[in-house]
Every structure is written in C-alpha cells, then in structure tokens.
mmCIF file of C-alpha atoms and ligand atoms in Angstrom:
data_model
loop_
_atom_site.group_PDB
_atom_site.id
_atom_site.type_symbol
_atom_site.label_atom_id
_atom_site.label_comp_id
_atom_site.label_asym_id
_atom_site.label_seq_id
_atom_site.Cartn_x
_atom_site.Cartn_y
_atom_site.Cartn_z
ATOM 1 C CA MET A 1 168.782 69.746 112.191
ATOM 2 C CA THR A 2 168.633 71.424 115.574
ATOM 3 C CA ARG A 3 165.372 71.726 117.433
ATOM 4 C CA ALA A 4 165.388 75.497 116.930
ATOM 5 C CA MET A 5 165.752 75.141 113.188
ATOM 6 C CA THR A 6 162.943 72.593 113.069
ATOM 7 C CA SER A 7 160.527 74.910 114.831
ATOM 8 C CA VAL A 8 161.493 77.772 112.481
ATOM 9 C CA ALA A 9 160.704 75.508 109.538
ATOM 10 C CA MET A 10 157.390 74.554 111.163
ATOM 11 C CA MET A 11 156.475 78.178 111.631
ATOM 12 C CA ALA A 12 157.239 78.886 107.979
ATOM 13 C CA VAL A 13 154.910 76.062 106.938
ATOM 14 C CA LEU A 14 152.169 77.332 109.240
ATOM 15 C CA ALA A 15 152.560 80.875 107.888
ATOM 16 C CA ALA A 16 152.283 79.598 104.324
ATOM 17 C CA VAL A 17 149.108 77.644 105.140
ATOM 18 C CA THR A 18 147.577 80.674 106.830
ATOM 19 C CA ALA A 19 148.414 82.930 103.909
ATOM 20 C CA CYS A 20 146.717 80.527 101.544
ATOM 21 C CA SER A 21 143.474 79.801 103.381
ATOM 22 C CA GLY A 22 143.222 82.866 105.573
ATOM 23 C CA LYS A 23 142.616 85.633 103.059
ATOM 24 C CA PRO A 24 140.137 88.181 104.373
ATOM 25 C CA GLN A 25 136.668 88.182 102.826
ATOM 26 C CA SER A 26 136.107 90.691 100.062
ATOM 27 C CA PRO A 27 134.681 93.993 101.246
ATOM 28 C CA ARG A 28 131.505 93.027 99.373
ATOM 29 C CA HIS A 29 130.872 89.884 101.400
ATOM 30 C CA ASP A 30 128.798 91.445 104.200
ATOM 31 C CA LYS A 31 126.855 93.599 101.761
ATOM 32 C CA PHE A 32 125.763 90.645 99.663
ATOM 33 C CA GLU A 33 125.030 88.635 102.808
ATOM 34 C CA ALA A 34 122.722 91.489 103.854
ATOM 35 C CA ILE A 35 120.953 91.387 100.468
ATOM 36 C CA GLY A 36 120.526 87.621 100.857
ATOM 37 C CA LYS A 37 119.128 87.962 104.387
ATOM 38 C CA ALA A 38 116.733 90.752 103.418
ATOM 39 C CA ASN A 39 115.493 88.769 100.422
ATOM 40 C CA LYS A 40 114.907 85.693 102.619
ATOM 41 C CA ALA A 41 113.106 87.769 105.252
ATOM 42 C CA ILE A 42 110.670 89.049 102.614
ATOM 43 C CA GLY A 43 110.126 85.545 101.284
ATOM 44 C CA ALA A 44 109.409 84.270 104.794
ATOM 45 C CA GLU A 45 106.793 86.987 105.376
ATOM 46 C CA LEU A 46 105.094 86.292 102.049
ATOM 47 C CA LYS A 47 104.606 82.642 103.036
ATOM 48 C CA LYS A 48 102.597 83.679 106.124
ATOM 49 C CA ASP A 49 98.819 84.061 106.122
ATOM 50 C CA ALA A 50 99.257 87.605 107.435
ATOM 51 C CA PRO A 51 102.586 89.009 106.213
ATOM 52 C CA ASP A 52 104.067 91.767 108.345
ATOM 53 C CA LEU A 53 104.188 94.752 106.032
ATOM 54 C CA ALA A 54 106.626 96.646 108.294
ATOM 55 C CA VAL A 55 109.187 93.823 108.018
ATOM 56 C CA ILE A 56 108.707 93.713 104.248
ATOM 57 C CA LYS A 57 109.099 97.492 103.953
ATOM 58 C CA THR A 58 112.331 97.607 105.977
ATOM 59 C CA ASN A 59 113.926 94.795 103.964
ATOM 60 C CA ALA A 60 112.713 96.137 100.618
ATOM 61 C CA GLU A 61 114.280 99.504 101.469
ATOM 62 C CA SER A 62 117.529 97.797 102.404
ATOM 63 C CA ILE A 63 117.608 95.856 99.089
ATOM 64 C CA ASP A 64 116.748 98.989 97.156
ATOM 65 C CA SER A 65 119.605 101.012 98.644
ATOM 66 C CA SER A 66 122.043 98.113 98.184
ATOM 67 C CA ALA A 67 120.964 97.771 94.538
ATOM 68 C CA LYS A 68 121.661 101.452 93.910
ATOM 69 C CA ALA A 69 125.130 101.145 95.463
ATOM 70 C CA LEU A 70 126.088 97.750 94.000
ATOM 71 C CA PRO A 71 128.010 99.005 90.923
ATOM 72 C CA SER A 72 130.376 100.898 93.274
ATOM 73 C CA TRP A 73 131.266 97.673 95.141
ATOM 74 C CA PHE A 74 133.557 96.573 92.310
ATOM 75 C CA PRO A 75 136.283 99.190 92.196
ATOM 76 C CA GLY A 76 139.251 99.271 89.864
ATOM 77 C CA THR A 77 139.445 98.606 86.188
ATOM 78 C CA THR A 78 141.458 95.417 85.963
ATOM 79 C CA GLY A 79 139.779 92.620 87.893
ATOM 80 C CA PRO A 80 139.047 91.132 91.292
ATOM 81 C CA GLU A 81 141.346 92.091 94.155
ATOM 82 C CA PRO A 82 144.080 89.435 94.446
ATOM 83 C CA ASP A 83 144.451 89.763 98.213
ATOM 84 C CA VAL A 84 140.879 88.910 99.271
ATOM 85 C CA LYS A 85 138.608 85.901 99.122
ATOM 86 C CA THR A 86 136.111 86.671 96.392
ATOM 87 C CA GLU A 87 133.720 84.992 93.995
ATOM 88 C CA ALA A 88 133.688 87.995 91.686
ATOM 89 C CA LYS A 89 134.566 86.913 88.172
ATOM 90 C CA ALA A 90 137.002 88.814 85.971
ATOM 91 C CA GLU A 91 134.104 89.297 83.504
ATOM 92 C CA ILE A 92 132.758 92.059 85.751
ATOM 93 C CA TRP A 93 135.716 94.178 84.704
ATOM 94 C CA GLN A 94 136.027 92.728 81.202
ATOM 95 C CA LYS A 95 132.387 93.266 80.251
ATOM 96 C CA PRO A 96 131.406 96.396 82.121
ATOM 97 C CA ALA A 97 128.392 97.143 79.899
ATOM 98 C CA GLU A 98 126.879 93.690 80.517
ATOM 99 C CA PHE A 99 127.580 93.958 84.218
ATOM 100 C CA LYS A 100 125.988 97.377 84.354
ATOM 101 C CA ALA A 101 122.916 96.004 82.532
ATOM 102 C CA ALA A 102 122.605 93.134 85.047
ATOM 103 C CA ALA A 103 122.939 95.575 87.941
ATOM 104 C CA GLY A 104 120.386 97.854 86.280
ATOM 105 C CA LYS A 105 117.788 95.058 85.982
ATOM 106 C CA PHE A 106 118.314 94.264 89.652
ATOM 107 C CA ALA A 107 117.979 97.930 90.660
ATOM 108 C CA ALA A 108 114.755 98.297 88.646
ATOM 109 C CA ALA A 109 113.266 95.151 90.231
ATOM 110 C CA ALA A 110 114.356 96.314 93.707
ATOM 111 C CA ALA A 111 112.764 99.751 93.157
ATOM 112 C CA ALA A 112 109.498 98.098 92.046
ATOM 113 C CA LEU A 113 109.540 95.925 95.171
ATOM 114 C CA LYS A 114 110.083 98.948 97.367
ATOM 115 C CA SER A 115 107.217 100.860 95.707
ATOM 116 C CA ALA A 116 104.867 97.914 96.179
ATOM 117 C CA ALA A 117 105.871 97.639 99.857
ATOM 118 C CA ASP A 118 105.503 101.376 100.396
ATOM 119 C CA ALA A 119 102.027 101.223 98.829
ATOM 120 C CA GLY A 120 101.133 98.414 101.257
ATOM 121 C CA ASP A 121 99.975 96.238 98.358
ATOM 122 C CA ILE A 122 100.783 92.629 99.299
ATOM 123 C CA ALA A 123 99.680 91.248 95.910
ATOM 124 C CA ALA A 124 102.014 93.677 94.159
ATOM 125 C CA VAL A 125 104.806 92.817 96.648
ATOM 126 C CA LYS A 126 104.421 89.158 95.738
ATOM 127 C CA THR A 127 104.678 89.897 92.035
ATOM 128 C CA ALA A 128 107.683 92.192 92.537
ATOM 129 C CA ALA A 129 109.444 89.725 94.858
ATOM 130 C CA ALA A 130 108.972 86.953 92.279
ATOM 131 C CA ALA A 131 110.505 89.224 89.635
ATOM 132 C CA LEU A 132 113.482 90.115 91.819
ATOM 133 C CA GLY A 133 114.890 86.592 92.208
ATOM 134 C CA PRO A 134 115.685 86.039 88.515
ATOM 135 C CA THR A 135 117.678 89.316 88.489
ATOM 136 C CA CYS A 136 119.941 87.896 91.242
ATOM 137 C CA LYS A 137 120.438 84.715 89.301
ATOM 138 C CA GLY A 138 120.877 86.588 86.040
ATOM 139 C CA CYS A 139 123.917 88.360 87.439
ATOM 140 C CA HIS A 140 125.292 85.401 89.418
ATOM 141 C CA ASP A 141 125.172 83.101 86.371
ATOM 142 C CA SER A 142 127.534 85.385 84.456
ATOM 143 C CA PHE A 143 129.500 87.232 87.073
ATOM 144 C CA ARG A 144 129.782 85.149 90.242
ATOM 145 C CA ALA A 145 132.071 82.127 90.364
ATOM 146 C CA LYS A 146 130.419 78.920 91.551
ATOM 147 C CA GLU A 147 131.663 77.695 94.943
HETATM 148 C C1 HEC B 201 124.853 92.754 89.233
HETATM 149 C C2 HEC B 201 125.293 91.523 89.788
HETATM 150 C C3 HEC B 201 124.632 90.897 90.997
HETATM 151 C C4 HEC B 201 123.315 90.976 91.381
HETATM 152 C C5 HEC B 201 122.146 91.652 90.681
HETATM 153 C C6 HEC B 201 123.212 90.195 92.592
HETATM 154 N N1 HEC B 201 124.413 89.670 92.954
HETATM 155 FE FE1 HEC B 201 124.808 88.514 94.551
HETATM 156 N N2 HEC B 201 126.774 88.512 94.059
HETATM 157 C C7 HEC B 201 127.338 89.058 92.937
HETATM 158 C C8 HEC B 201 128.765 88.840 92.929
HETATM 159 C C9 HEC B 201 129.742 89.282 91.851
HETATM 160 C C10 HEC B 201 129.074 88.142 94.113
HETATM 161 C C11 HEC B 201 130.453 87.702 94.607
HETATM 162 C C12 HEC B 201 131.065 88.848 95.384
HETATM 163 C C13 HEC B 201 132.434 88.534 95.909
HETATM 164 O O1 HEC B 201 132.654 87.396 96.394
HETATM 165 O O2 HEC B 201 133.305 89.420 95.850
HETATM 166 C C14 HEC B 201 127.789 87.960 94.816
HETATM 167 C C15 HEC B 201 127.663 87.300 96.029
HETATM 168 C C16 HEC B 201 126.456 87.061 96.671
HETATM 169 C C17 HEC B 201 126.310 86.320 97.897
HETATM 170 C C18 HEC B 201 127.442 85.670 98.675
HETATM 171 C C19 HEC B 201 128.014 86.591 99.673
HETATM 172 C C20 HEC B 201 129.261 85.950 100.223
HETATM 173 O O3 HEC B 201 130.344 86.513 99.961
HETATM 174 O O4 HEC B 201 129.178 84.894 100.859
HETATM 175 C C21 HEC B 201 124.967 86.297 98.225
HETATM 176 C C22 HEC B 201 124.320 85.641 99.425
HETATM 177 C C23 HEC B 201 124.291 87.010 97.158
HETATM 178 N N3 HEC B 201 125.202 87.471 96.232
HETATM 179 C C24 HEC B 201 122.935 87.184 97.095
HETATM 180 C C25 HEC B 201 122.262 87.919 96.145
HETATM 181 C C26 HEC B 201 120.829 88.110 96.099
HETATM 182 C C27 HEC B 201 119.825 87.449 97.042
HETATM 183 C C28 HEC B 201 120.556 88.926 95.042
HETATM 184 C C29 HEC B 201 119.255 89.453 94.571
HETATM 185 C C30 HEC B 201 118.256 89.858 95.542
HETATM 186 C C31 HEC B 201 121.858 89.225 94.418
HETATM 187 N N4 HEC B 201 122.858 88.615 95.114
HETATM 188 C C32 HEC B 201 122.019 90.016 93.291
HETATM 189 C C33 HEC B 201 126.663 89.738 91.962
HETATM 190 C C34 HEC B 201 125.311 90.084 91.989
#
C-alpha cells in the first residue's frame, strides 16, 4: 500500500468514528438541562434559612413555561430522530396517551409551584416543589432511556 492510500484509509476510519460518537445532541437537550437547573436552583433556595423568593419565582416561571411546551418537543409520529443523540424512548410515540398524561401531571405540578411562588407562600412552595419531583421521575421511568 502506498503512503497516500494508507492516509486515505486512516481518514475513512476517523470519519466513521466521528459519525458514530459525534452525533449532535437532540434539540431537546438544552431545554431539559434548563428544567434540571431551574429545579435545582429552587431546591437550593428552599434549603436556606431565608429562601430568596425572587430566585424561586424566576425558576418556577421557567419550569412552568417549559412544562406547557414540553409535548411539542417530540415532533413526528414514528419515533426518536435517528440522526441525533437522544434518550427519548420509542414509547413516547407508541403510547402517546400515556406520554400526554405524564406531561400533563408535570404541567399541573409546575403550575401549582408557580402559583405558590407568585403568592409568596414559602410553605406552599415547599409542598409544590416536593410534588414536582415525582412527576419528573414518573415520566423518566417510562419514557427516558437510562444512560
Ligand atoms: C413528560 C415526560 C418528562 C417529564 C415530565 C420530565 N422529563 Fe426530563 N426528560 C424526558 C425525556 C424523554 C428526556 C430525554 C430527551 C432526549 O434525550 O431527547 C429527558 C431528559 C432530561 C434531562 C437530560 C437532558 C440531557 O439531554 O442531558 C434532564 C436533566 C431532565 N430530563 C430533567 C427533568 C426534570 C428535573 C424534570 C421535572 C422537573 C423533568 N425532566 C420532567 C422526559 C420528561
């Protein structure tokens, strides 16, 4: 084999490796990361002796608007996009009624959290935040692939 041919072969191998591990993140990635960050920020405030209501309000609003939009983050009717890195399970598309129900529970819990934050009622925020977590897990258990 000539040197030129060897380097062409090498480049083909490199391209194959890149294609395999270098898929772009799903378009949902940043949106879920934002939900995760907002949820953590609220949890961190609630651990403090004097939680900052403004921080809680901002993050509760962010979660609430994400929750309303979430069903639209899974477009198409057949399954997860093949060309992106995603943990979305095929069941999202196969069991749309169940997925919608899980998203609905989350949206209701997020709306309750936002109301409690808007009312400035820290005790109610604590209750609502505690009720939100299980709705994340409820959906992940059925519809998000484990890493
Ligand atoms: C109705 C379903 C559903 C609900 C409710 C839900 N998630 Fe998820 N979540 C998913 C799915 C599906 C994925 C995988 C998305 C993908 O990879 O395409 C995901 C991914 C994530 C990720 C990983 C993001 C990434 O790509 O690295 C985080 C973090 C996350 N969710 C946090 C949360 C938190 C926190 C809550 C609740 C406050 C929540 N989710 C509620 C379905 C849900």
